[in-house]
Short mmCIF file of C-alpha atoms in Angstrom, two decimals:
data_model
loop_
_atom_site.label_atom_id
_atom_site.label_comp_id
_atom_site.label_asym_id
_atom_site.label_seq_id
_atom_site.Cartn_x
_atom_site.Cartn_y
_atom_site.Cartn_z
CA MET A 1 0.00 0.00 0.00
CA PHE A 2 1.19 3.50 -0.87
CA ARG A 3 2.06 5.40 2.35
CA ARG A 4 0.82 8.97 2.12
CA THR A 5 1.92 10.47 5.45
CA LYS A 6 5.64 11.22 5.63
CA ILE A 7 8.19 10.46 8.36
CA VAL A 8 10.68 13.03 9.69
CA ALA A 9 13.56 11.61 11.74
CA THR A 10 16.04 13.60 13.82
CA VAL A 11 19.70 12.65 13.39
CA GLY A 12 21.87 12.22 16.48
CA PRO A 13 24.45 9.83 17.92
CA ALA A 14 22.04 6.88 17.56
CA SER A 15 21.40 7.43 13.87
CA ALA A 16 24.47 9.19 12.42
CA GLY A 17 26.80 7.35 10.08
CA PRO A 18 26.26 5.95 6.58
CA GLU A 19 25.08 2.47 7.60
CA ARG A 20 22.48 3.72 10.10
CA LEU A 21 21.23 6.46 7.80
CA ALA A 22 20.96 4.04 4.88
CA ALA A 23 18.89 1.66 7.01
CA LEU A 24 16.54 4.47 8.09
CA ILE A 25 16.09 5.61 4.48
CA GLU A 26 15.27 2.06 3.44
CA ALA A 27 12.77 1.85 6.32
CA GLY A 28 10.94 4.89 4.97
CA VAL A 29 12.33 8.15 6.35
CA ASN A 30 11.37 10.98 3.99
CA VAL A 31 13.00 13.92 5.77
CA PHE A 32 15.98 14.08 8.12
CA ARG A 33 16.09 16.82 10.75
CA LEU A 34 19.40 18.40 11.76
CA ASN A 35 18.94 19.91 15.23
CA PHE A 36 21.23 22.95 15.43
CA SER A 37 20.80 22.97 19.23
CA HIS A 38 23.34 20.14 19.31
CA GLY A 39 26.49 19.29 17.39
CA SER A 40 29.08 21.31 15.54
CA ALA A 41 28.95 22.73 12.04
CA ASP A 42 31.33 19.99 10.90
CA ASP A 43 29.07 17.34 12.44
CA HIS A 44 26.04 18.65 10.56
CA ARG A 45 28.00 18.96 7.33
CA ALA A 46 29.14 15.33 7.52
CA VAL A 47 25.60 14.13 8.26
CA ALA A 48 24.08 16.09 5.36
CA GLU A 49 26.66 14.61 2.98
CA ASP A 50 25.97 11.10 4.26
CA ILE A 51 22.20 11.54 3.89
CA ARG A 52 22.45 12.64 0.29
CA ARG A 53 24.96 9.97 -0.65
CA CYS A 54 22.90 7.19 0.95
CA ALA A 55 19.68 8.43 -0.64
CA SER A 56 21.32 8.61 -4.05
CA GLU A 57 22.68 5.06 -3.72
CA GLN A 58 19.17 3.80 -2.99
CA GLY A 59 17.50 5.93 -5.66
CA ARG A 60 15.37 7.62 -2.98
CA ILE A 61 14.35 11.27 -2.64
CA VAL A 62 15.06 12.49 0.90
CA ALA A 63 14.87 16.08 2.16
CA VAL A 64 16.99 17.75 4.86
CA LEU A 65 15.47 20.11 7.44
CA GLY A 66 17.71 22.39 9.51
CA ASP A 67 16.15 23.35 12.86
CA LEU A 68 17.29 26.59 14.51
CA GLN A 69 17.68 26.51 18.30
CA GLY A 70 15.82 29.75 18.94
CA PRO A 71 15.58 31.70 22.20
CA LYS A 72 15.06 28.80 24.59
CA ILE A 73 15.30 30.38 28.05
CA ARG A 74 17.35 28.07 30.27
CA ILE A 75 18.72 27.82 33.77
CA ALA A 76 22.51 27.76 34.21
CA ARG A 77 24.49 24.99 35.93
CA PHE A 78 24.60 23.41 39.39
CA ARG A 79 27.86 23.35 41.32
CA ASP A 80 27.57 19.73 42.48
CA GLY A 81 25.37 18.14 39.86
CA PRO A 82 21.56 17.71 39.71
CA VAL A 83 19.47 18.81 42.68
CA THR A 84 16.08 17.70 43.99
CA LEU A 85 13.48 20.37 44.64
CA ASP A 86 10.97 19.46 47.35
CA ASN A 87 7.35 20.55 47.26
CA GLY A 88 6.89 23.69 49.34
CA ALA A 89 10.56 24.64 49.34
CA ALA A 90 11.83 28.09 48.40
CA PHE A 91 13.83 28.34 45.20
CA THR A 92 15.29 31.40 43.47
CA LEU A 93 16.05 32.06 39.82
CA ASP A 94 18.80 34.70 39.76
CA THR A 95 19.93 36.28 36.50
CA ALA A 96 23.02 37.73 38.24
CA LEU A 97 24.23 34.49 39.81
CA ASP A 98 27.44 32.93 38.52
CA VAL A 99 26.69 30.35 35.84
CA ASP A 100 28.26 27.50 37.85
CA ALA A 101 26.99 28.45 41.32
CA GLY A 102 23.58 26.75 41.38
CA ASP A 103 22.46 24.66 44.35
CA ARG A 104 19.15 23.40 45.80
CA HIS A 105 18.25 26.95 46.88
CA ARG A 106 19.02 28.97 43.72
CA VAL A 107 20.32 28.80 40.16
CA GLY A 108 21.43 31.25 37.49
CA VAL A 109 19.43 32.02 34.33
CA ASP A 110 20.72 32.84 30.85
CA TYR A 111 17.97 35.41 30.19
CA PRO A 112 18.76 38.77 31.88
CA ALA A 113 15.25 40.15 31.31
CA LEU A 114 13.51 37.38 33.29
CA ALA A 115 13.11 39.41 36.49
CA GLY A 116 11.57 42.31 34.59
CA GLU A 117 8.99 40.07 32.90
CA CYS A 118 7.79 38.16 35.97
CA ALA A 119 5.50 39.20 38.81
CA ALA A 120 4.15 37.66 42.01
CA GLY A 121 1.53 35.05 41.20
CA ASP A 122 3.10 33.93 37.90
CA THR A 123 3.66 30.22 37.33
CA LEU A 124 7.05 29.20 35.92
CA LEU A 125 7.54 25.75 34.45
CA LEU A 126 10.95 24.08 34.23
CA ASN A 127 12.16 20.97 32.41
CA ASP A 128 9.23 20.78 29.95
CA GLY A 129 6.71 21.40 32.72
CA LEU A 130 7.83 18.63 35.05
CA ILE A 131 8.73 21.19 37.74
CA GLU A 132 6.30 23.96 38.64
CA LEU A 133 7.25 27.11 40.54
CA GLN A 134 5.02 29.94 41.76
CA VAL A 135 6.58 33.38 41.84
CA GLU A 136 6.24 34.98 45.30
CA SER A 137 8.31 38.12 44.77
CA VAL A 138 10.81 39.79 42.44
CA ARG A 139 13.76 41.70 43.91
CA GLY A 140 16.40 43.07 41.54
CA SER A 141 17.83 40.14 39.60
CA GLN A 142 16.09 37.56 41.79
CA VAL A 143 12.81 35.82 41.04
CA ASN A 144 11.86 34.22 44.35
CA CYS A 145 9.60 31.19 44.00
CA ARG A 146 7.86 28.45 45.94
CA VAL A 147 8.05 24.88 44.58
CA ILE A 148 4.55 23.65 43.72
CA SER A 149 5.58 20.46 41.94
CA GLY A 150 9.15 19.36 42.57
CA GLY A 151 11.58 16.76 41.31
CA GLU A 152 15.10 16.40 40.01
CA LEU A 153 16.53 19.41 38.18
CA SER A 154 19.75 19.35 36.16
CA ASN A 155 21.79 21.84 34.14
CA HIS A 156 20.41 23.92 31.27
CA LYS A 157 16.73 22.94 31.58
CA GLY A 158 14.24 25.23 29.87
CA ILE A 159 11.99 27.81 31.54
CA ASN A 160 8.49 28.71 30.35
CA ARG A 161 5.82 30.91 31.89
CA LYS A 162 2.38 29.35 31.98
CA GLY A 163 0.26 31.26 29.49
CA GLY A 164 3.35 32.53 27.66
CA GLY A 165 4.57 36.11 27.58
CA LEU A 166 8.34 35.85 27.99
CA ASN A 167 9.58 38.17 25.27
CA ALA A 168 12.95 36.81 24.16
CA GLU A 169 13.71 37.80 20.58
CA THR A 170 12.97 34.97 18.15
CA LEU A 171 16.32 35.09 16.32
CA THR A 172 19.42 34.82 18.49
CA ASP A 173 23.04 35.47 17.47
CA LYS A 174 23.53 31.70 17.27
CA ASP A 175 20.51 31.42 14.97
CA ARG A 176 21.97 34.03 12.65
CA ARG A 177 25.20 32.03 12.44
CA ASP A 178 23.24 28.83 11.90
CA ILE A 179 21.28 30.40 9.05
CA VAL A 180 24.60 30.82 7.22
CA LEU A 181 25.44 27.20 8.10
CA ALA A 182 22.07 26.04 6.73
CA VAL A 183 22.79 27.82 3.45
CA SER A 184 26.18 26.10 3.16
CA LEU A 185 24.48 22.74 3.80
CA GLU A 186 21.84 23.51 1.13
CA VAL A 187 19.04 22.36 3.43
CA ASP A 188 15.65 21.97 1.82
CA TYR A 189 13.80 23.47 4.78
CA LEU A 190 14.77 25.77 7.64
CA ALA A 191 12.69 25.62 10.82
CA LEU A 192 12.30 28.73 12.99
CA SER A 193 11.84 28.12 16.71
CA PHE A 194 9.48 30.14 18.93
CA PRO A 195 8.06 32.62 16.37
CA ARG A 196 5.45 34.90 17.91
CA HIS A 197 3.90 36.34 14.77
CA ALA A 198 4.30 36.60 11.00
CA ASP A 199 6.99 39.31 11.20
CA ASP A 200 9.36 36.83 12.82
CA ILE A 201 9.00 34.55 9.78
CA HIS A 202 9.48 37.44 7.36
CA GLN A 203 12.66 38.50 9.17
CA ALA A 204 14.08 34.99 9.13
CA ARG A 205 13.23 34.54 5.45
CA ALA A 206 14.93 37.83 4.56
CA LEU A 207 18.12 36.85 6.39
CA TYR A 208 18.02 33.38 4.84
CA ARG A 209 17.56 34.73 1.30
CA GLN A 210 20.26 37.38 1.80
CA ALA A 211 22.66 34.60 2.74
CA GLY A 212 21.73 32.72 -0.44
CA GLY A 213 19.32 30.16 1.01
CA GLN A 214 16.66 28.76 -1.34
CA GLY A 215 14.83 26.32 0.97
CA GLY A 216 11.39 26.69 2.49
CA LEU A 217 10.64 28.18 5.94
CA VAL A 218 8.90 26.12 8.63
CA ALA A 219 7.26 27.94 11.55
CA LYS A 220 7.41 25.94 14.78
CA ILE A 221 4.21 26.64 16.71
CA GLU A 222 5.32 26.46 20.35
CA ARG A 223 4.41 29.78 21.98
CA ALA A 224 1.09 30.55 23.62
CA GLU A 225 1.03 33.91 21.81
CA ALA A 226 1.07 32.13 18.44
CA VAL A 227 -2.23 30.32 19.12
CA ALA A 228 -4.01 32.78 21.42
CA ASP A 229 -5.60 34.68 18.54
CA PRO A 230 -6.97 32.99 15.37
CA ASP A 231 -5.77 35.76 13.07
CA THR A 232 -2.26 35.70 14.53
CA LEU A 233 -2.05 31.96 13.89
CA ASP A 234 -3.39 32.28 10.34
CA GLN A 235 -0.95 35.06 9.48
CA LEU A 236 1.93 33.05 10.93
CA ILE A 237 0.93 30.02 8.86
CA LEU A 238 0.61 32.10 5.70
CA ALA A 239 4.04 33.68 6.24
CA ALA A 240 5.70 30.26 6.24
CA ASP A 241 5.89 27.42 3.74
CA GLY A 242 4.85 24.94 6.39
CA VAL A 243 4.34 24.67 10.15
CA MET A 244 5.38 22.29 12.89
CA VAL A 245 3.14 21.55 15.86
CA ALA A 246 5.97 21.55 18.43
CA ARG A 247 4.00 20.03 21.26
CA GLY A 248 6.65 20.12 23.99
CA ASP A 249 6.95 23.83 24.72
CA LEU A 250 3.45 24.52 23.39
CA ALA A 251 1.89 22.14 25.93
CA VAL A 252 3.94 23.69 28.72
CA GLU A 253 2.69 27.18 27.86
CA ILE A 254 -0.99 26.44 27.15
CA GLY A 255 -1.48 23.35 29.33
CA ASP A 256 -1.88 19.68 28.47
CA ALA A 257 -5.66 19.88 28.53
CA GLU A 258 -5.71 22.41 25.68
CA LEU A 259 -3.06 20.75 23.50
CA VAL A 260 -5.13 18.20 21.59
CA GLY A 261 -7.73 20.71 20.45
CA VAL A 262 -5.09 23.24 19.48
CA GLN A 263 -3.12 20.61 17.56
CA LYS A 264 -6.19 19.65 15.55
CA HIS A 265 -6.96 23.32 14.86
CA ILE A 266 -3.40 24.00 13.61
CA ILE A 267 -3.54 21.00 11.26
CA ARG A 268 -6.95 22.08 9.97
CA ARG A 269 -5.87 25.69 9.37
CA ALA A 270 -2.59 24.70 7.71
CA ARG A 271 -4.46 22.50 5.24
CA ALA A 272 -7.08 25.18 4.59
CA LEU A 273 -4.36 27.78 3.97
CA ASP A 274 -2.41 25.49 1.60
CA ARG A 275 0.61 24.93 3.85
CA PHE A 276 2.09 21.61 4.93
CA VAL A 277 2.14 20.60 8.60
CA ILE A 278 4.41 18.40 10.72
CA THR A 279 3.22 16.96 14.05
CA ALA A 280 6.13 16.59 16.46
CA THR A 281 7.35 15.80 19.99
CA GLN A 282 7.09 12.60 22.02
CA MET A 283 5.17 10.70 19.37
CA MET A 284 6.97 7.43 20.17
CA GLU A 285 8.75 8.52 23.35
CA SER A 286 8.71 5.12 25.06
CA MET A 287 10.71 3.65 22.17
CA ILE A 288 13.78 5.55 23.33
CA HIS A 289 14.21 2.56 25.64
CA SER A 290 11.61 0.03 24.43
CA PRO A 291 11.44 -1.93 21.14
CA GLN A 292 7.63 -1.55 21.05
CA PRO A 293 5.39 1.54 21.26
CA THR A 294 2.64 1.92 23.82
CA ARG A 295 -1.00 1.75 22.76
CA ALA A 296 -1.32 5.45 23.61
CA GLU A 297 1.52 6.27 21.21
CA VAL A 298 -0.09 4.19 18.48
CA SER A 299 -3.28 6.19 18.95
CA ASP A 300 -1.38 9.48 19.02
CA VAL A 301 0.36 8.85 15.69
CA ALA A 302 -2.79 7.43 14.09
CA ASN A 303 -4.94 10.38 15.14
CA ALA A 304 -2.46 12.86 13.68
CA VAL A 305 -2.61 10.89 10.42
CA LEU A 306 -6.41 10.85 10.46
CA ASP A 307 -6.44 14.61 11.10
CA GLY A 308 -4.48 15.11 7.86
CA THR A 309 -0.96 15.95 9.02
CA ASP A 310 1.61 15.81 6.22
CA ALA A 311 4.31 14.30 8.40
CA VAL A 312 4.95 12.90 11.86
CA MET A 313 8.32 13.59 13.46
CA LEU A 314 10.69 11.58 15.64
CA SER A 315 13.09 13.48 17.89
CA ALA A 316 14.98 11.76 20.71
CA GLU A 317 13.59 8.42 19.49
CA THR A 318 15.99 8.42 16.53
CA ALA A 319 18.58 10.92 17.79
CA VAL A 320 19.60 9.17 21.02
CA GLY A 321 17.19 6.23 21.36
CA GLU A 322 18.16 2.59 21.63
CA TYR A 323 15.90 1.44 18.77
CA PRO A 324 15.89 4.07 15.99
CA LEU A 325 15.28 1.60 13.16
CA ALA A 326 12.54 -0.27 15.02
CA THR A 327 10.90 3.08 15.80
CA VAL A 328 10.75 4.11 12.13
CA ASN A 329 9.41 0.69 11.16
CA ALA A 330 6.72 0.90 13.86
CA MET A 331 5.73 4.41 12.80
CA ALA A 332 5.42 3.34 9.17
CA ARG A 333 3.16 0.42 10.19
CA ILE A 334 0.95 2.68 12.30
CA ILE A 335 0.62 5.23 9.49
CA LEU A 336 -0.41 2.59 6.98
CA GLY A 337 -2.93 1.15 9.43
CA ALA A 338 -4.46 4.56 10.05
CA GLU A 339 -4.62 5.36 6.34
CA ARG A 340 -6.59 2.17 5.71
CA THR A 341 -9.33 3.16 8.16
CA TYR A 342 -11.05 6.04 6.38
CA GLN A 343 -12.79 6.39 3.06
CA SER A 344 -9.92 8.11 1.31
CA ARG A 345 -11.78 8.73 -1.95
CA LEU A 346 -14.33 10.96 -0.27
CA PRO A 347 -13.22 14.58 -0.76
CA GLU A 348 -13.18 17.02 2.08
CA PRO A 349 -14.90 20.37 1.47
CA VAL A 350 -12.69 23.25 0.47
CA ALA A 351 -12.60 25.54 3.50
CA GLU A 352 -11.33 28.70 1.83
CA PRO A 353 -13.68 30.12 -0.86
CA GLY A 354 -12.46 31.64 -4.08
CA ILE A 355 -9.73 30.74 -6.55
CA THR A 356 -7.24 33.41 -7.59
CA ARG A 357 -4.72 31.47 -9.72
CA SER A 358 -5.02 29.01 -12.57
CA ASP A 359 -2.76 26.43 -10.88
CA GLU A 360 -5.02 26.42 -7.82
CA GLY A 361 -8.07 25.85 -10.00
CA ILE A 362 -6.34 23.07 -11.92
CA ALA A 363 -5.23 21.41 -8.67
CA ARG A 364 -8.73 21.46 -7.19
CA ALA A 365 -10.27 20.19 -10.42
CA ALA A 366 -7.74 17.36 -10.60
CA MET A 367 -8.49 16.23 -7.07
CA TYR A 368 -12.25 16.42 -7.67
CA LEU A 369 -11.84 14.12 -10.67
CA ALA A 370 -9.56 11.81 -8.72
CA ASN A 371 -12.19 11.41 -6.04
CA HIS A 372 -15.17 10.97 -8.39
CA LEU A 373 -14.10 9.58 -11.78
CA GLU A 374 -14.14 5.78 -12.00
CA GLY A 375 -10.92 4.02 -12.92
CA VAL A 376 -8.47 6.75 -11.94
CA GLN A 377 -5.25 5.19 -10.67
CA ALA A 378 -2.90 8.15 -10.20
CA ILE A 379 -2.34 11.87 -10.68
CA LEU A 380 0.67 13.11 -12.67
CA ALA A 381 1.74 16.70 -12.02
CA MET A 382 4.49 18.03 -14.28
CA THR A 383 5.98 20.81 -12.19
CA ASP A 384 8.95 23.15 -11.92
CA THR A 385 8.41 24.60 -8.46
CA GLY A 386 6.27 21.94 -6.78
CA THR A 387 3.39 24.33 -6.18
CA THR A 388 0.70 22.32 -7.98
CA PRO A 389 1.37 19.03 -6.16
CA ARG A 390 1.41 20.94 -2.88
CA LEU A 391 -2.02 22.38 -3.62
CA MET A 392 -3.27 18.94 -4.62
CA SER A 393 -1.97 17.41 -1.41
CA ARG A 394 -4.25 19.68 0.67
CA ILE A 395 -7.31 17.72 -0.48
CA ARG A 396 -7.84 14.16 0.73
CA SER A 397 -7.64 11.42 -1.85
CA GLY A 398 -6.48 7.82 -2.00
CA MET A 399 -4.70 8.56 -5.28
CA PRO A 400 -0.90 8.85 -5.36
CA ILE A 401 0.26 12.21 -6.69
CA PHE A 402 3.42 11.86 -8.79
CA ALA A 403 5.38 15.12 -8.98
CA LEU A 404 7.39 14.93 -12.21
CA THR A 405 10.15 17.54 -12.31
CA PRO A 406 13.66 17.94 -13.74
CA HIS A 407 14.86 19.85 -10.68
CA ALA A 408 16.51 17.93 -7.82
CA ALA A 409 15.71 20.71 -5.33
CA THR A 410 12.01 20.55 -6.22
CA ARG A 411 11.99 16.76 -5.86
CA ARG A 412 13.41 17.06 -2.35
CA ARG A 413 11.05 19.85 -1.40
CA VAL A 414 7.88 17.96 -2.37
CA ALA A 415 9.06 14.87 -0.45
CA ILE A 416 7.36 16.21 2.69
CA TYR A 417 3.92 16.76 1.12
CA ARG A 418 1.25 14.27 2.06
CA GLY A 419 0.53 11.79 -0.72
CA VAL A 420 3.16 13.19 -3.11
CA GLN A 421 5.86 11.00 -4.63
CA PRO A 422 8.62 12.87 -6.51
CA LEU A 423 10.07 11.55 -9.75
CA ALA A 424 12.81 12.86 -12.05
CA PHE A 425 11.35 13.82 -15.42
CA ASP A 426 12.43 16.36 -18.03
CA SER A 427 10.02 17.26 -20.82
CA ALA A 428 12.29 19.88 -22.40
CA GLY A 429 12.40 19.45 -26.15
CA LEU A 430 9.43 17.10 -26.27
CA ALA A 431 6.16 17.87 -28.02
CA PRO A 432 3.13 17.79 -25.70
CA GLU A 433 2.02 14.35 -26.90
CA GLN A 434 5.54 12.97 -26.56
CA ALA A 435 5.84 14.38 -23.05
CA ASN A 436 2.62 12.68 -22.00
CA GLN A 437 3.73 9.36 -23.45
CA ALA A 438 7.19 9.61 -21.87
CA ALA A 439 5.70 10.38 -18.44
CA VAL A 440 3.33 7.42 -18.59
CA ALA A 441 6.10 5.16 -19.90
CA GLN A 442 8.23 6.02 -16.88
CA LEU A 443 5.43 5.09 -14.49
CA LEU A 444 4.76 1.86 -16.39
CA GLN A 445 8.43 0.96 -16.23
CA ARG A 446 8.39 1.42 -12.45
CA ASP A 447 5.17 -0.62 -12.18
CA LEU A 448 3.41 2.37 -10.62
CA VAL A 449 0.44 2.27 -13.02
CA HIS A 450 -1.12 -0.47 -15.14
CA PRO A 451 -2.35 -0.63 -18.76
CA GLY A 452 -5.90 0.57 -19.19
CA ALA A 453 -5.90 2.73 -16.07
CA ARG A 454 -7.09 6.30 -16.20
CA LEU A 455 -4.62 8.99 -15.16
CA ILE A 456 -5.10 12.69 -14.48
CA LEU A 457 -2.25 14.78 -15.88
CA THR A 458 -1.54 18.46 -15.20
CA LYS A 459 1.12 20.69 -16.68
CA GLY A 460 1.83 24.23 -17.85
CA ASP A 461 2.66 25.79 -21.18
CA ALA A 462 5.53 27.84 -19.69
CA VAL A 463 8.48 26.35 -17.81
CA ASN A 464 10.23 27.80 -14.72
CA GLN A 465 7.20 29.91 -13.94
CA HIS A 466 5.53 29.96 -10.52
CA GLY A 467 1.84 29.23 -10.87
CA GLY A 468 2.26 28.20 -14.53
CA THR A 469 0.09 25.06 -14.47
CA ASN A 470 -2.84 25.70 -16.80
CA THR A 471 -3.68 22.34 -18.40
CA LEU A 472 -5.54 19.25 -17.18
CA LYS A 473 -6.02 16.07 -19.19
CA VAL A 474 -7.61 12.71 -18.44
CA ILE A 475 -5.59 10.07 -20.25
CA THR A 476 -5.64 6.30 -20.44
CA VAL A 477 -2.51 4.20 -20.06
CA GLY A 478 -1.74 2.89 -23.53
CA ASP A 479 -3.30 5.93 -25.16
CA ALA A 480 -1.34 8.69 -23.42
CA GLY A 481 -0.76 10.95 -26.36
CA ARG A 482 -4.34 11.44 -27.36
#
């Protein structure tokens, strides 16, 4: 069965190296994530080279996503190792404390503005929400707290304020350096951490383009401010090429009880606004140490698939886990099981009224035919930029969408779109009828379609033109030119 939902895997010590990467590609990874929060530039460069070499050897199309660290607000270090905070104990976050002087009573913070942005009554959450502190007073550089929910606390754990509102700038100096690194690595996508609004995406895109980057921008939705207002979220989605539901920090800021509904809303809005969406964080967390997922994790992955996410992402599971290959295999099985459970040929209603471009109209018409015309086996989209297959992928269908393009960068970019399978194809110099026949012949050779099947084919009269798709044909295998 053709797997429509894509798999993103984070590379780390457990998955780096040609043999491990090759095995993960063979198991079905579509996109590899390079986490710029960890590792050196040389490490990331070596991994990117290995990914592309292994993919080429297997004849697979695999994209690379570079993930900026962003302004994660963190505590400093403890003098004698991890400490245990007891419920009811006093604990101080001090922005002026030496970075190595932390103990069970206080610890330094790497964000000088923290004291000015907190007030008595605020709730601060440390270590992804596992430790909860209530602010009792603020004096100078000191934020004096009472431990509400304690536990072990180690170096460099993150700090969030419940409800959001900490105003660290989205792009740090490290991020600006890593944007240049991402350009040198020729990543296909660049993910921006902790954007608050659309302007953050526009700023990152401008810096990325100025440095020579040509990849797409992914907005990681992980701040309460990003989802507090529907228009803010929509504008943020529209400013990016795709979004990531980064459930770790988002859940800490908005609360676990709100997360599921917000996740579903983000997926729904991304699809309606013609952007791709990745669902991430703790999807198969138990498989860091276990060869089998829990039933709850199976349900979590399956529900994201049923909601229409383009991709599901593995983080620590493949970066540092004990069973990275088993995790990818399990995720692929769960995706296929979920995709078998709904009537995939029933179209979903188009949420956004109005069509402003010919390629959008062609894409919608193609998907309508795919879902209603008997005998259709596949959709062929001849494309330069990948825009038409992206628009097609927003509408549910059981039909595979083959993106035929001569450009390697476009093939990698479309690899993340739900239901889209990229193929190398160059129609330059061919008459229209010859191009149709050559495209069908390639699919026949790969055993992707069968004689007598109906195919829907879209293409444009002009090449290298954004939005140039203006032609739709229904053709029959064996009679492709007419």
